[in-house]
CSV table of C-alpha atoms in Angstrom, one decimal:
chain,number,residue,atom,x,y,z
A,1,MET,CA,39.8,99.3,126.4
A,2,HIS,CA,43.1,100.0,128.1
A,3,SER,CA,46.1,97.9,127.2
A,4,SER,CA,46.5,96.7,130.8
A,5,VAL,CA,43.0,95.3,130.8
A,6,ALA,CA,43.5,93.5,127.5
A,7,ARG,CA,46.8,92.2,128.7
A,8,ARG,CA,45.3,90.9,131.9
A,9,ALA,CA,42.4,89.2,130.0
A,10,LEU,CA,44.8,87.5,127.6
A,11,ALA,CA,47.2,86.4,130.3
A,12,SER,CA,44.8,83.7,131.4
A,13,LEU,CA,45.0,82.0,128.0
A,14,VAL,CA,48.7,81.0,128.4
A,15,PRO,CA,49.9,79.4,131.6
A,16,PRO,CA,52.5,81.6,133.3
A,17,LYS,CA,56.2,80.8,133.0
A,18,ILE,CA,55.6,77.8,130.7
A,19,ALA,CA,55.6,79.4,127.2
A,20,THR,CA,58.1,82.2,127.8
A,21,PRO,CA,60.3,83.3,124.9
A,22,ALA,CA,63.4,82.1,126.7
A,23,SER,CA,62.1,78.6,127.2
A,24,VAL,CA,60.8,78.2,123.7
A,25,SER,CA,63.7,79.6,121.8
A,26,GLY,CA,66.4,77.8,124.0
A,27,GLY,CA,66.5,74.7,121.8
A,28,SER,CA,67.4,72.3,124.5
A,29,ALA,CA,65.0,69.6,125.8
A,30,SER,CA,65.4,70.7,129.4
A,31,SER,CA,64.1,74.1,128.7
A,32,LEU,CA,60.9,72.7,127.3
A,33,GLN,CA,60.3,70.4,130.2
A,34,PRO,CA,57.6,72.6,131.9
A,35,LEU,CA,55.7,72.8,128.6
A,36,VAL,CA,55.9,69.0,128.1
A,37,GLU,CA,54.7,68.5,131.7
A,38,PHE,CA,51.8,70.8,131.2
A,39,TYR,CA,50.6,69.1,128.0
A,40,SER,CA,51.1,65.6,129.4
A,41,LYS,CA,48.6,66.4,132.2
A,42,LEU,CA,45.8,67.2,129.7
A,43,PRO,CA,43.2,64.6,129.1
A,44,LYS,CA,43.8,62.2,126.2
A,45,GLY,CA,41.4,60.4,123.9
A,46,SER,CA,38.4,61.4,121.9
A,47,ALA,CA,36.2,64.3,123.1
A,48,SER,CA,32.9,63.5,124.6
A,49,ALA,CA,29.9,63.8,122.3
A,50,ALA,CA,28.6,67.4,122.2
A,51,THR,CA,24.9,67.8,123.0
A,52,ALA,CA,23.5,70.8,121.1
A,53,GLY,CA,20.2,72.4,121.2
A,54,ILE,CA,17.1,71.7,123.3
A,55,LYS,CA,16.8,68.1,122.1
A,56,GLY,CA,20.3,67.3,123.0
A,57,ARG,CA,20.1,69.0,126.4
A,58,TYR,CA,16.8,67.7,127.6
A,59,PHE,CA,15.7,64.7,125.6
A,60,SER,CA,18.9,62.8,124.8
A,61,GLY,CA,21.6,61.3,126.9
A,62,LYS,CA,21.8,60.8,130.6
A,63,ASN,CA,19.7,63.9,131.4
A,64,ALA,CA,16.7,62.8,129.4
A,65,SER,CA,13.5,64.1,130.9
A,66,GLY,CA,10.0,65.1,130.0
A,67,LYS,CA,9.9,68.2,132.2
A,68,PRO,CA,10.3,70.7,129.4
A,69,LEU,CA,7.1,69.3,127.8
A,70,LEU,CA,5.2,69.7,131.1
A,71,PHE,CA,6.5,73.3,131.5
A,72,LEU,CA,5.3,74.0,128.0
A,73,VAL,CA,1.8,72.5,128.6
A,74,PHE,CA,1.3,74.3,131.9
A,75,GLY,CA,2.8,77.6,130.5
A,76,LEU,CA,0.4,77.5,127.5
A,77,PHE,CA,-2.5,76.7,129.9
A,78,GLY,CA,-1.6,79.5,132.2
A,79,PHE,CA,-1.3,82.0,129.3
A,80,GLY,CA,-4.6,80.9,127.8
A,81,TYR,CA,-6.4,81.0,131.1
A,82,THR,CA,-5.1,84.5,131.8
A,83,LEU,CA,-6.1,85.7,128.3
A,84,ASP,CA,-9.6,84.2,128.6
A,85,TYR,CA,-10.1,85.7,132.1
A,86,ASN,CA,-9.2,89.2,131.0
A,87,MET,CA,-11.5,88.9,128.0
A,88,HIS,CA,-14.3,87.8,130.2
A,89,LEU,CA,-13.7,90.8,132.5
A,90,LYS,CA,-14.1,93.1,129.5
A,91,HIS,CA,-17.4,91.3,128.7
A,92,HIS,CA,-18.7,92.2,132.1
A,93,LYS,CA,-17.4,95.8,132.1
A,94,ASN,CA,-20.6,97.5,131.0
A,95,ARG,CA,-23.4,95.0,131.6
A,96,ALA,CA,-24.2,92.1,133.9
A,97,HIS,CA,-24.1,88.5,132.7
């Protein structure tokens, strides 16, 4: 990886012209004002509850739904039907019913 590509990728992590070495090491409150303004705009309070896994994503919270179960049932039915159909075709390969 070239240094310019890495520098460009890491540049998005720190807001531009807020945490520059001159403003941080200045020591006066006025030089830190852009940094204070940036952090004052961030949301405050506790973080929302994290929903992890399939249960948290589809069966708990505001997005609760039974659709994944229906997809599982119909998917297994389709797989079983296809398997049974192909086995039945092998049965008829060399002789009639």
